[in-house]
Coordinates of C-alpha atoms and ligand atoms in Angstrom, one line a residue:
M340 CA 92.3 121.3 119.1
K341 CA 91.2 121.6 122.7
S342 CA 94.4 119.8 123.6
T343 CA 95.5 122.2 126.3
R344 CA 92.9 122.5 128.9
V345 CA 93.6 125.4 131.2
S346 CA 90.5 127.2 132.1
G347 CA 87.1 128.1 130.7
L348 CA 85.7 125.3 128.7
N349 CA 88.6 123.0 129.2
S350 CA 90.7 121.6 132.0
P351 CA 94.4 120.8 132.1
K352 CA 95.5 117.5 130.6
A353 CA 97.6 114.9 132.3
S354 CA 100.7 113.4 130.8
T355 CA 99.1 110.3 129.3
H356 CA 97.1 112.8 127.1
V357 CA 99.7 113.8 124.6
S358 CA 99.1 117.3 123.5
V359 CA 101.4 117.7 120.5
W360 CA 101.3 121.3 119.8
R361 CA 101.7 122.4 123.4
H362 CA 104.8 120.4 123.9
H363 CA 106.4 121.1 120.7
P364 CA 109.0 123.8 121.3
K365 CA 109.1 125.1 117.8
L366 CA 105.4 125.2 117.6
K367 CA 105.1 127.3 120.7
A368 CA 107.1 130.0 118.8
L369 CA 104.9 129.7 115.8
A370 CA 101.7 129.8 117.9
A371 CA 102.8 133.2 119.2
C372 CA 102.9 134.5 115.7
C373 CA 100.5 132.6 113.5
F374 CA 97.8 130.3 114.6
A375 CA 98.6 126.8 115.0
L376 CA 95.3 124.9 115.4
G377 CA 93.7 123.3 112.5
V378 CA 93.0 126.6 110.7
M379 CA 95.7 129.2 110.8
T380 CA 95.4 132.9 110.1
L381 CA 98.0 134.0 107.6
T382 CA 99.4 137.5 107.9
T383 CA 102.3 138.8 106.0
A384 CA 104.3 139.5 109.1
C385 CA 104.3 136.0 110.5
E386 CA 104.5 133.7 107.6
K387 CA 107.0 131.0 108.0
E388 CA 106.7 129.6 104.5
K389 CA 105.6 130.6 101.1
V390 CA 101.8 130.6 100.9
P391 CA 100.3 132.2 97.9
E392 CA 98.6 135.5 98.4
P393 CA 95.3 136.5 96.8
T394 CA 95.9 139.3 94.2
D395 CA 92.6 141.0 94.6
V396 CA 93.1 144.4 96.2
I397 CA 89.8 145.4 97.8
A398 CA 90.9 148.3 99.9
E399 CA 93.7 150.8 100.4
K400 CA 96.5 149.5 102.6
F401 CA 95.7 150.3 106.2
T402 CA 98.0 152.6 108.2
E403 CA 96.4 151.7 111.5
V404 CA 95.8 148.1 112.7
T405 CA 94.6 147.0 116.1
K406 CA 95.7 143.5 117.1
I407 CA 95.2 141.4 120.2
Q408 CA 96.0 137.9 121.2
G409 CA 95.5 135.9 124.3
K410 CA 94.3 132.7 125.9
T411 CA 90.8 131.5 126.3
F412 CA 89.2 128.1 126.7
G413 CA 92.7 126.6 127.2
T414 CA 93.8 127.7 123.8
F415 CA 94.7 130.8 121.8
Y416 CA 92.7 133.6 120.3
Y417 CA 93.8 136.3 117.8
V418 CA 91.9 139.3 116.6
T419 CA 93.1 141.8 113.9
V420 CA 91.2 144.9 113.0
P421 CA 92.7 146.8 110.0
G422 CA 91.7 150.4 110.2
G423 CA 91.8 150.3 114.0
Y424 CA 89.3 149.4 116.7
P425 CA 87.2 152.1 118.4
G426 CA 88.9 152.6 121.8
G427 CA 92.0 150.7 120.6
E428 CA 93.6 147.5 121.9
N429 CA 92.3 147.7 125.5
T430 CA 88.7 148.1 124.4
L431 CA 89.1 145.2 121.9
R432 CA 90.6 143.0 124.6
S433 CA 87.9 143.8 127.1
D434 CA 85.2 143.2 124.5
A435 CA 86.7 139.9 123.6
E436 CA 87.0 138.8 127.2
F437 CA 83.4 139.8 127.8
V438 CA 82.3 137.5 124.9
F439 CA 84.4 134.6 126.1
T440 CA 83.1 134.9 129.6
K441 CA 79.5 134.9 128.3
V442 CA 80.1 131.8 126.3
S443 CA 82.0 130.0 129.1
N444 CA 79.2 130.9 131.6
A445 CA 76.7 129.1 129.4
I446 CA 78.5 126.1 128.1
S447 CA 81.6 125.2 130.1
T448 CA 81.7 121.7 131.6
F449 CA 84.7 122.6 133.7
D450 CA 83.4 125.7 135.5
P451 CA 81.0 124.3 138.1
N452 CA 78.9 127.5 138.0
A453 CA 78.3 127.4 134.2
E454 CA 74.8 126.4 133.1
I455 CA 75.9 123.2 131.4
A456 CA 78.1 122.1 134.3
R457 CA 75.1 122.7 136.7
F458 CA 72.8 120.7 134.3
N459 CA 75.3 117.9 134.2
A460 CA 75.5 117.8 138.0
F461 CA 71.7 117.8 138.3
K462 CA 71.1 114.0 138.5
S463 CA 67.3 114.1 138.0
T464 CA 64.7 113.8 135.3
K465 CA 62.9 116.9 136.6
D466 CA 62.8 120.2 134.7
F467 CA 66.0 122.2 134.7
V468 CA 65.7 125.9 133.9
I469 CA 68.1 127.3 131.4
S470 CA 68.6 130.7 129.8
G471 CA 67.1 131.5 126.4
Y472 CA 70.6 132.0 125.2
L473 CA 71.7 128.4 126.0
A474 CA 68.4 127.1 124.6
D475 CA 69.1 128.8 121.3
I476 CA 72.6 127.3 121.2
L477 CA 71.2 123.8 121.9
E478 CA 68.6 124.2 119.2
D479 CA 71.2 125.2 116.7
M480 CA 73.4 122.3 117.7
R481 CA 70.5 119.8 117.5
R482 CA 69.7 121.1 114.0
Q483 CA 73.3 120.6 112.8
S484 CA 73.4 117.2 114.5
L485 CA 70.3 116.0 112.6
R486 CA 71.9 117.1 109.3
I487 CA 74.8 114.7 109.8
D488 CA 73.0 111.7 111.3
Q489 CA 74.0 112.7 114.8
A490 CA 77.7 112.1 114.2
M491 CA 78.1 115.3 116.2
D492 CA 76.0 114.9 119.3
P493 CA 76.1 117.2 122.4
T494 CA 75.0 114.2 124.6
V495 CA 78.4 112.6 124.1
G496 CA 79.5 114.0 127.5
P497 CA 79.5 110.7 129.4
L498 CA 81.6 109.1 126.7
V499 CA 84.0 112.0 126.7
N500 CA 84.4 111.5 130.5
L501 CA 84.7 107.7 130.1
W502 CA 87.6 108.2 127.7
G503 CA 89.3 110.7 130.0
F504 CA 88.7 113.9 128.0
G505 CA 86.1 115.5 130.2
P506 CA 86.0 117.3 133.6
E507 CA 86.2 114.0 135.4
G508 CA 89.9 113.8 134.5
T509 CA 92.2 111.6 132.6
I510 CA 92.5 107.8 132.5
E511 CA 95.4 105.3 132.2
H512 CA 93.6 102.5 130.4
S513 CA 90.8 102.2 127.9
P514 CA 87.3 101.5 129.3
T515 CA 85.8 98.0 129.0
Q516 CA 83.2 97.2 126.4
Q517 CA 80.8 96.7 129.2
Q518 CA 81.4 100.2 130.5
I519 CA 81.0 101.6 126.9
D520 CA 77.7 99.7 126.4
E521 CA 76.3 100.9 129.7
T522 CA 77.3 104.5 128.9
L523 CA 75.7 104.3 125.4
K524 CA 72.4 103.7 127.1
Y525 CA 72.2 107.4 128.0
V526 CA 73.8 109.0 125.0
G527 CA 71.7 110.3 122.1
I528 CA 69.9 113.5 121.4
D529 CA 66.6 111.8 122.1
K530 CA 67.9 111.4 125.7
V531 CA 67.3 115.1 126.5
E532 CA 64.4 117.3 125.7
L533 CA 64.3 121.1 125.4
R534 CA 61.0 122.7 126.3
R535 CA 60.1 126.4 125.9
A536 CA 57.3 128.1 127.8
G537 CA 57.0 131.8 127.0
D538 CA 60.3 133.4 127.9
S539 CA 61.5 130.3 129.9
A540 CA 63.3 127.3 128.7
F541 CA 63.8 123.9 130.4
L542 CA 65.9 120.9 129.8
V543 CA 64.7 117.5 130.8
K544 CA 66.9 114.4 131.0
K545 CA 65.3 111.0 130.0
D546 CA 68.0 109.4 132.2
P547 CA 69.5 111.2 135.2
R548 CA 73.0 110.2 134.0
V549 CA 72.7 112.3 130.8
E550 CA 75.4 114.9 130.4
L551 CA 75.9 117.5 127.7
D552 CA 79.3 118.5 126.2
L553 CA 79.2 121.6 124.0
S554 CA 83.0 122.0 123.8
T555 CA 83.1 121.2 120.1
I556 CA 81.2 124.4 119.3
G557 CA 82.7 126.6 122.0
E558 CA 85.3 128.2 119.8
G559 CA 83.0 128.7 116.9
L560 CA 80.3 130.2 119.1
A561 CA 82.9 132.6 120.7
A562 CA 84.1 133.7 117.2
D563 CA 80.5 134.3 116.1
E564 CA 79.7 136.3 119.2
L565 CA 82.7 138.5 118.9
A566 CA 82.0 139.0 115.2
A567 CA 78.5 140.1 116.0
L568 CA 79.8 142.6 118.6
L569 CA 82.3 144.0 116.0
D570 CA 79.5 144.2 113.4
E571 CA 77.4 146.1 115.9
K572 CA 80.2 148.6 116.4
G573 CA 80.4 149.2 112.7
V574 CA 83.8 147.5 112.3
N575 CA 84.1 146.5 108.6
N576 CA 87.4 144.7 108.5
Y577 CA 88.4 142.0 110.9
M578 CA 89.8 138.6 111.4
I579 CA 88.9 136.7 114.6
A580 CA 90.4 133.3 115.3
V581 CA 89.4 131.4 118.4
A582 CA 91.6 128.3 118.1
G583 CA 90.7 126.9 114.8
A584 CA 87.4 128.7 114.4
I585 CA 87.7 131.8 112.2
R586 CA 85.4 134.7 111.3
S587 CA 86.6 137.4 109.0
K588 CA 85.2 140.3 107.1
G589 CA 86.4 142.9 104.6
A590 CA 90.1 143.3 103.9
N591 CA 93.3 142.4 105.6
P592 CA 95.9 145.0 106.6
D593 CA 97.3 145.1 103.0
G594 CA 93.8 145.8 101.7
K595 CA 93.6 142.3 100.2
L596 CA 91.2 139.4 100.8
W597 CA 91.8 137.6 104.0
R598 CA 93.2 134.2 103.6
V599 CA 93.6 131.4 106.2
G600 CA 95.6 128.2 106.1
I601 CA 94.4 124.7 106.7
E602 CA 97.1 123.2 108.8
D603 CA 99.2 120.3 107.4
P604 CA 98.2 117.6 109.9
M605 CA 101.6 115.9 109.8
S606 CA 103.6 119.1 110.3
Q607 CA 102.8 119.6 114.0
G608 CA 101.6 123.1 113.3
Q609 CA 104.7 124.0 111.2
K610 CA 103.1 124.1 107.8
V611 CA 100.1 125.1 105.9
F612 CA 98.5 122.4 103.8
T613 CA 96.4 124.8 101.7
A614 CA 95.4 128.5 101.7
V615 CA 91.7 129.4 101.6
C616 CA 90.0 132.8 101.2
P617 CA 86.9 132.6 103.3
Q618 CA 85.4 135.8 101.7
G619 CA 83.3 136.7 104.7
M620 CA 82.3 133.2 105.6
A621 CA 83.2 131.2 108.7
I622 CA 85.7 128.4 108.6
S623 CA 86.9 125.8 111.1
T624 CA 88.8 122.6 111.1
A625 CA 88.4 119.5 113.3
G626 CA 91.4 117.4 113.7
S627 CA 92.0 114.0 115.3
Y628 CA 95.7 114.5 115.6
R629 CA 96.1 117.1 118.3
N630 CA 94.5 115.7 121.4
F631 CA 94.6 112.0 122.2
F632 CA 95.3 109.6 125.0
L633 CA 97.8 106.8 124.9
D634 CA 96.8 103.6 126.5
S635 CA 100.0 102.7 128.5
E636 CA 99.2 99.0 128.3
T637 CA 98.4 98.6 124.6
G638 CA 100.2 101.5 123.2
H639 CA 97.1 102.5 121.3
F640 CA 96.3 106.2 120.6
Y641 CA 92.8 107.3 121.2
S642 CA 91.5 110.5 119.7
H643 CA 89.3 113.0 121.6
I644 CA 86.7 112.8 118.8
I645 CA 84.3 110.1 119.8
D646 CA 81.8 108.3 117.6
P647 CA 78.5 108.6 119.6
K648 CA 77.1 105.5 117.9
T649 CA 79.9 103.1 118.8
G650 CA 81.2 104.8 121.9
Y651 CA 84.8 104.6 120.6
P652 CA 87.2 107.4 119.6
I653 CA 87.5 107.6 115.9
D654 CA 90.1 105.3 114.4
H655 CA 90.4 105.9 110.7
R656 CA 92.7 107.5 108.2
T657 CA 90.9 110.9 108.1
V658 CA 92.9 113.3 110.1
S659 CA 91.1 116.6 109.5
V660 CA 87.9 118.1 108.1
S661 CA 87.3 121.7 107.4
V662 CA 84.0 123.3 106.8
I663 CA 82.9 126.7 105.5
A664 CA 79.5 128.1 106.4
R665 CA 77.7 131.3 107.4
T666 CA 78.4 130.9 111.2
A667 CA 81.4 129.4 113.0
L668 CA 79.0 127.5 115.3
E669 CA 77.7 125.7 112.2
T670 CA 81.2 124.9 110.9
D671 CA 82.4 123.9 114.3
A672 CA 79.4 121.6 114.8
L673 CA 79.7 120.1 111.3
D674 CA 83.5 119.6 111.2
T675 CA 83.5 117.3 114.2
G676 CA 80.6 115.2 112.9
L677 CA 82.1 115.0 109.5
L678 CA 85.4 113.9 110.9
V679 CA 83.6 111.1 112.7
K680 CA 82.1 110.1 109.4
G681 CA 85.5 110.1 107.6
A682 CA 86.7 111.9 104.4
K683 CA 84.6 109.9 101.8
E684 CA 81.3 110.4 103.5
A685 CA 82.1 113.9 104.5
V686 CA 82.9 115.0 101.0
E687 CA 79.9 113.1 99.6
W688 CA 77.7 114.9 102.2
G689 CA 79.3 118.2 101.1
N690 CA 78.4 117.5 97.5
K691 CA 74.9 116.4 98.3
T692 CA 74.1 119.5 100.5
E693 CA 76.3 122.0 98.5
T694 CA 78.4 122.6 101.6
P695 CA 82.1 123.5 101.3
V696 CA 83.9 120.5 102.9
Y697 CA 87.7 119.8 102.8
A698 CA 89.1 116.6 104.2
I699 CA 92.7 115.3 104.6
E700 CA 93.4 111.6 104.9
I701 CA 96.7 109.6 105.3
D702 CA 96.9 107.0 102.7
E703 CA 98.4 103.5 102.9
N704 CA 101.8 105.0 102.1
G705 CA 101.6 107.6 104.8
K706 CA 101.0 110.3 102.3
E707 CA 98.4 113.1 103.0
V708 CA 95.6 113.2 100.5
A709 CA 93.1 116.0 100.3
T710 CA 89.6 115.7 98.9
Y711 CA 87.0 118.4 98.8
S712 CA 83.4 119.1 97.8
R713 CA 82.5 121.2 94.8
A714 CA 81.3 124.0 96.9
F715 CA 84.8 124.4 98.4
T716 CA 86.3 125.2 95.1
P717 CA 85.5 129.0 95.0
Y718 CA 87.3 129.4 98.3
L719 CA 90.5 128.0 96.9
K720 CA 90.3 129.9 93.6
C721 CA 91.6 133.1 95.1
V722 CA 95.0 131.4 95.4
L723 CA 94.8 128.7 92.8
N724 CA 95.8 130.9 89.8
L725 CA 99.1 131.8 91.4
S726 CA 102.4 130.1 90.5
I727 CA 102.8 128.2 93.8
S728 CA 100.1 125.5 94.0
P729 CA 98.4 125.6 97.3
L730 CA 97.1 122.0 96.7
P731 CA 100.0 119.7 96.4
Q732 CA 98.0 116.5 96.8
D733 CA 94.5 117.4 96.1
Q734 CA 91.9 115.2 94.3
Q735 CA 88.8 117.1 93.7
Q736 CA 85.7 114.9 93.8
Ligands
LIG1478 P1 88.5 119.6 117.1 O1 88.3 120.9 116.6 O2 90.0 119.2 117.3 O3 87.7 118.6 116.4 P2 87.0 120.5 119.2 O4 87.8 121.0 120.3 O5 86.2 121.4 118.4 O6 88.0 119.5 118.5 O7 85.9 119.4 119.8 C1 86.4 118.2 120.4 C2 85.6 118.1 121.8 O8 84.3 117.8 121.5 C3 86.1 116.8 122.5 O9 87.1 117.1 123.4 C4 84.8 116.4 123.2 O10 84.7 117.2 124.4 C5 83.7 116.8 122.2 N1 83.4 115.7 121.3 C6 84.1 114.6 121.0 N2 83.4 113.9 120.1 C7 82.2 114.5 119.8 C8 81.1 114.2 119.0 N3 81.0 113.2 118.2 N4 80.1 115.1 119.1 C9 80.1 116.2 119.8 N5 81.1 116.5 120.6 C10 82.2 115.7 120.6
LIG1479 MG1 84.3 121.2 116.0

């Protein structure tokens, strides 16, 4: 995801960084209708292919539906409110923009005035004051990071920059081993300390070169924040998609369960690999196939997902990992780390922790193979009993 960096959390990409979906003409058309980033929202009006629909009718068909779509964090967002939003489309749009600005002001590395960007520019080991809001986000990320052996690590910032995916701009050639080794010295969640004193919170770098990158949870956090705002307003039916991070509640415009599609990684956003009914839970997908850089000398593709232990972009056969959890911040934090770990470990971890995890790998013959943890099964069941199998190549573990 994060392949097109326009504003907010992300910056524009240069030509060596191939952003598949942005440059694919057909995909542009699709993106305007469905959602073409890892997880897709599926609505009757914009389906391009046959995806089974859940049969359960949980509400009357809605006569009024408020819908908005737009750009944020260099990617797309979509919100659908069956039953109508109080104040209509304009209020929904301004509420969504309010939320995105709040998130960006806290965690953007590209907006120099954002808290994280200012912390990154603060080359000192002295206390740096941060908001309680950012402190809560960092605590949550740290908790998720520790659950998955720090395979997702917000201190990955200097590596993201080294590989040309950060605010310092793009690169032509891969960094040297020496540069990677040097950078690894100040990567790791033990390299930054979060202190709280009453209402105040401080961050302290163990090395002045430490930099944080919270981009991986930006979309999830934004979806959660907007979901909370809609909940507060008493909205009982909605679907919020901020790139591939999705929050939904209640019924879709047809009065049925919401369903989302996990994108077929080889289809360049054209096809759904499987349909899922999140049933009120958050879902997001991390993919290694959207944003990468091509080393012009070696011809090697490097993904934007970096293993914080080796300092290298991931280079394995797992191309996407989807996670379902209570919040989209949690799913967005976990999917990236589990993608770093690869399908086998990701699904094992899902089984061990009873977490719904769905991974897609490309096998030796170039075929896509899905595996998923036990806890994912109920989310597939709503479409499984229909005549069209949503899982052409699945292998449940
Ligand atoms: P995707 O959903 O495609 O996996 P995201 O946009 O959610 O991607 O997150 C990818 C971004 O997260 C990268 O561009 C980089 O800024 C950052 N990142 C890369 N690797 C890691 C990692 N191991 N842990 C935390 N953040 C990472
Ligand atoms: Mg993520």
